[in-house]
Amino acid sequence: MSGRGQVTVTDSLGADPVSCEEFGYGLGRPDGILVLRYRSVARLAFGESRQDFLHQLYWSPDGLLSARHGRHTGFIGPDEVFWAHRAVTHEVHAADRQTVYRICLREVPAALDGLRAGAAPIDAEAARLVLALTDPEYDERDAPEARRRIMAGIGTPPQPVDDRQSGRPGVAATVALALAHDPGDTTGLAEWAERLHVSVKTLQRDFTREFGMSYSQWRTRLRLRASLALLETRPVGEVAHRIGYASPSAFIAAFAREYGYTPGRAAAMRHASDEPLPRTRRASS
């Protein structure tokens, strides 16, 4: 049995989505899957809650998610999902103009067995199939195999950087993944290089090759993007600290250079009108 429906919200409702679409396949069976697609204009928040009957995966292909479990807050990139085992309390936030997919399952992906909550990688094929399942014309007869492939495409949660094989190609990607989980990490380039047993020059060169910018530029953009998911519910000073700035003034200056307005104005504009904020005034690299 499949169930599909859409709820569209026409008024400004703060952290509520402007639309929520439901795509269900085999509902009620152990091998069923339910995908909810949320679209937002302003902020989007899944407040602290728990689901006692279904396991959940959260994924956004077009931005960072801020996810909290217990005292830990992490940031989940487009190549990852946030996993919450059923009956585990968690909280997830997205920034403005994001699409968030909430995938509900009765079974645990093999790579996540024993994990209560946390980030895990999702491969390109699994991500493609999540999108396919939300196509109104999708043939539900293909859904069991798509679900099986999605389950298989969820990888093992990453280990701390110190535990990874070092010196291999893509060391910048290793650092980037660690920082995406904790943009407030103040580890410098030289210390990352030492941990990974490569030279500073090699790591810097790898950042330029992988991302088209230096380590410091990439980290700044990550931090500022992460701040957009926090400013709705946290004061500017706390956000500055959580994303790694030594002072609120340093954060405000960096934010204004990137977006053309201050973080305080950003929060005020959203609370006043729930209008989407203008995008970064600098071209993406």
Tab-separated table of N, CA and C in Angstrom, residues 186-251:
chain	number	residue	atom	x	y	z
A	186	THR	N	38.369	24.808	16.927
A	186	THR	CA	39.379	25.853	16.701
A	186	THR	C	40.731	25.287	16.266
A	187	THR	N	40.796	24.006	15.941
A	187	THR	CA	42.053	23.405	15.491
A	187	THR	C	42.573	24.137	14.265
A	188	GLY	N	43.843	24.511	14.288
A	188	GLY	CA	44.448	25.231	13.179
A	188	GLY	C	44.954	24.301	12.092
A	189	LEU	N	45.322	24.896	10.961
A	189	LEU	CA	45.784	24.122	9.821
A	189	LEU	C	47.000	23.276	10.166
A	190	ALA	N	47.944	23.848	10.909
A	190	ALA	CA	49.163	23.111	11.243
A	190	ALA	C	48.863	21.891	12.102
A	191	GLU	N	47.929	22.023	13.031
A	191	GLU	CA	47.586	20.884	13.890
A	191	GLU	C	46.862	19.803	13.105
A	192	TRP	N	45.967	20.197	12.174
A	192	TRP	CA	45.321	19.205	11.325
A	192	TRP	C	46.363	18.436	10.519
A	193	ALA	N	47.327	19.183	9.969
A	193	ALA	CA	48.370	18.540	9.164
A	193	ALA	C	49.164	17.548	10.009
A	194	GLU	N	49.465	17.924	11.245
A	194	GLU	CA	50.212	17.022	12.126
A	194	GLU	C	49.405	15.769	12.430
A	195	ARG	N	48.120	15.930	12.690
A	195	ARG	CA	47.283	14.772	12.979
A	195	ARG	C	47.228	13.797	11.805
A	196	LEU	N	47.228	14.348	10.603
A	196	LEU	CA	47.090	13.524	9.404
A	196	LEU	C	48.441	13.126	8.802
A	197	HIS	N	49.523	13.555	9.458
A	197	HIS	CA	50.879	13.194	9.034
A	197	HIS	C	51.174	13.650	7.606
A	198	VAL	N	50.766	14.873	7.308
A	198	VAL	CA	51.113	15.508	6.035
A	198	VAL	C	51.661	16.890	6.341
A	199	SER	N	52.276	17.519	5.356
A	199	SER	CA	52.791	18.869	5.555
A	199	SER	C	51.658	19.881	5.450
A	200	VAL	N	51.869	21.048	6.052
A	200	VAL	CA	50.888	22.129	5.957
A	200	VAL	C	50.666	22.499	4.500
A	201	LYS	N	51.753	22.535	3.734
A	201	LYS	CA	51.645	22.899	2.315
A	201	LYS	C	50.787	21.883	1.556
A	202	THR	N	50.959	20.595	1.866
A	202	THR	CA	50.168	19.564	1.196
A	202	THR	C	48.690	19.714	1.524
A	203	LEU	N	48.372	19.958	2.792
A	203	LEU	CA	46.976	20.099	3.199
A	203	LEU	C	46.352	21.342	2.574
A	204	GLN	N	47.101	22.441	2.568
A	204	GLN	CA	46.580	23.668	1.978
A	204	GLN	C	46.336	23.483	0.483
A	205	ARG	N	47.272	22.830	-0.183
A	205	ARG	CA	47.132	22.583	-1.617
A	205	ARG	C	45.919	21.691	-1.894
A	206	ASP	N	45.685	20.715	-1.008
A	206	ASP	CA	44.552	19.813	-1.193
A	206	ASP	C	43.228	20.545	-1.013
A	207	PHE	N	43.188	21.525	-0.097
A	207	PHE	CA	41.976	22.331	0.059
A	207	PHE	C	41.689	23.116	-1.212
A	208	THR	N	42.723	23.696	-1.800
A	208	THR	CA	42.533	24.465	-3.024
A	208	THR	C	42.049	23.566	-4.151
A	209	ARG	N	42.619	22.375	-4.242
A	209	ARG	CA	42.217	21.444	-5.297
A	209	ARG	C	40.795	20.931	-5.088
A	210	GLU	N	40.441	20.594	-3.843
A	210	GLU	CA	39.121	20.016	-3.554
A	210	GLU	C	38.000	21.051	-3.592
A	211	PHE	N	38.276	22.255	-3.047
A	211	PHE	CA	37.200	23.219	-2.818
A	211	PHE	C	37.389	24.554	-3.535
A	212	GLY	N	38.534	24.734	-4.192
A	212	GLY	CA	38.763	25.975	-4.912
A	212	GLY	C	39.030	27.170	-4.029
A	213	MET	N	39.400	26.942	-2.792
A	213	MET	CA	39.706	28.033	-1.865
A	213	MET	C	40.610	27.510	-0.751
A	214	SER	N	41.166	28.431	0.025
A	214	SER	CA	42.067	28.049	1.108
A	214	SER	C	41.289	27.448	2.279
A	215	TYR	N	42.027	26.844	3.189
A	215	TYR	CA	41.427	26.283	4.410
A	215	TYR	C	40.662	27.344	5.182
A	216	SER	N	41.275	28.505	5.379
A	216	SER	CA	40.622	29.543	6.183
A	216	SER	C	39.361	30.062	5.513
A	217	GLN	N	39.391	30.210	4.178
A	217	GLN	CA	38.194	30.661	3.472
A	217	GLN	C	37.072	29.630	3.575
A	218	TRP	N	37.428	28.362	3.412
A	218	TRP	CA	36.410	27.308	3.477
A	218	TRP	C	35.803	27.241	4.870
A	219	ARG	N	36.646	27.314	5.902
A	219	ARG	CA	36.143	27.230	7.267
A	219	ARG	C	35.229	28.416	7.586
A	220	THR	N	35.584	29.599	7.119
A	220	THR	CA	34.749	30.778	7.354
A	220	THR	C	33.371	30.599	6.735
A	221	ARG	N	33.321	30.131	5.502
A	221	ARG	CA	32.030	29.950	4.842
A	221	ARG	C	31.194	28.868	5.533
A	222	LEU	N	31.860	27.812	5.970
A	222	LEU	CA	31.142	26.773	6.714
A	222	LEU	C	30.542	27.348	7.989
A	223	ARG	N	31.331	28.083	8.727
A	223	ARG	CA	30.852	28.646	9.989
A	223	ARG	C	29.674	29.587	9.767
A	224	LEU	N	29.773	30.423	8.762
A	224	LEU	CA	28.697	31.378	8.524
A	224	LEU	C	27.427	30.682	8.056
A	225	ARG	N	27.576	29.633	7.241
A	225	ARG	CA	26.398	28.880	6.819
A	225	ARG	C	25.768	28.180	8.025
A	226	ALA	N	26.610	27.648	8.904
A	226	ALA	CA	26.085	27.011	10.112
A	226	ALA	C	25.352	28.015	10.990
A	227	SER	N	25.829	29.257	11.013
A	227	SER	CA	25.193	30.265	11.870
A	227	SER	C	23.755	30.533	11.445
A	228	LEU	N	23.462	30.389	10.143
A	228	LEU	CA	22.106	30.632	9.668
A	228	LEU	C	21.107	29.652	10.274
A	229	ALA	N	21.592	28.441	10.609
A	229	ALA	CA	20.707	27.453	11.217
A	229	ALA	C	20.544	27.653	12.714
A	230	LEU	N	21.335	28.566	13.308
A	230	LEU	CA	21.300	28.764	14.751
A	230	LEU	C	20.692	30.098	15.167
A	231	LEU	N	20.772	31.100	14.285
A	231	LEU	CA	20.393	32.456	14.676
A	231	LEU	C	18.910	32.590	15.023
A	232	GLU	N	18.088	31.687	14.501
A	232	GLU	CA	16.657	31.790	14.796
A	232	GLU	C	16.344	31.522	16.259
A	233	THR	N	17.143	30.687	16.897
A	233	THR	CA	16.803	30.258	18.257
A	233	THR	C	17.869	30.601	19.286
A	234	ARG	N	18.999	31.188	18.874
A	234	ARG	CA	20.085	31.482	19.798
A	234	ARG	C	20.535	32.928	19.633
A	235	PRO	N	20.932	33.611	20.709
A	235	PRO	CA	21.425	34.976	20.595
A	235	PRO	C	22.755	35.014	19.858
A	236	VAL	N	23.078	36.181	19.316
A	236	VAL	CA	24.272	36.345	18.480
A	236	VAL	C	25.538	35.934	19.222
A	237	GLY	N	25.671	36.324	20.488
A	237	GLY	CA	26.871	35.993	21.244
A	237	GLY	C	27.065	34.494	21.395
A	238	GLU	N	25.982	33.780	21.648
A	238	GLU	CA	26.081	32.324	21.792
A	238	GLU	C	26.413	31.674	20.458
A	239	VAL	N	25.798	32.160	19.373
A	239	VAL	CA	26.096	31.602	18.052
A	239	VAL	C	27.573	31.805	17.716
A	240	ALA	N	28.082	33.010	17.984
A	240	ALA	CA	29.498	33.289	17.703
A	240	ALA	C	30.401	32.294	18.406
A	241	HIS	N	30.107	32.028	19.669
A	241	HIS	CA	30.926	31.078	20.443
A	241	HIS	C	30.801	29.669	19.892
A	242	ARG	N	29.589	29.255	19.554
A	242	ARG	CA	29.366	27.878	19.121
A	242	ARG	C	29.978	27.571	17.773
A	243	ILE	N	30.162	28.572	16.927
A	243	ILE	CA	30.766	28.305	15.627
A	243	ILE	C	32.241	28.691	15.579
A	244	GLY	N	32.820	29.017	16.741
A	244	GLY	CA	34.265	29.129	16.822
A	244	GLY	C	34.869	30.515	16.785
A	245	TYR	N	34.060	31.576	16.878
A	245	TYR	CA	34.617	32.919	16.875
A	245	TYR	C	35.005	33.342	18.291
A	246	ALA	N	36.140	34.034	18.391
A	246	ALA	CA	36.646	34.440	19.699
A	246	ALA	C	35.775	35.512	20.333
A	247	SER	N	35.069	36.281	19.511
A	247	SER	CA	34.229	37.355	20.046
A	247	SER	C	33.032	37.567	19.130
A	248	PRO	N	31.929	38.085	19.673
A	248	PRO	CA	30.775	38.394	18.826
A	248	PRO	C	31.114	39.410	17.739
A	249	SER	N	31.987	40.374	18.054
A	249	SER	CA	32.314	41.395	17.049
A	249	SER	C	33.017	40.792	15.835
A	250	ALA	N	33.883	39.809	16.068
A	250	ALA	CA	34.558	39.150	14.947
A	250	ALA	C	33.548	38.399	14.082
A	251	PHE	N	32.594	37.741	14.730
A	251	PHE	CA	31.553	37.034	13.991
A	251	PHE	C	30.689	38.007	13.201
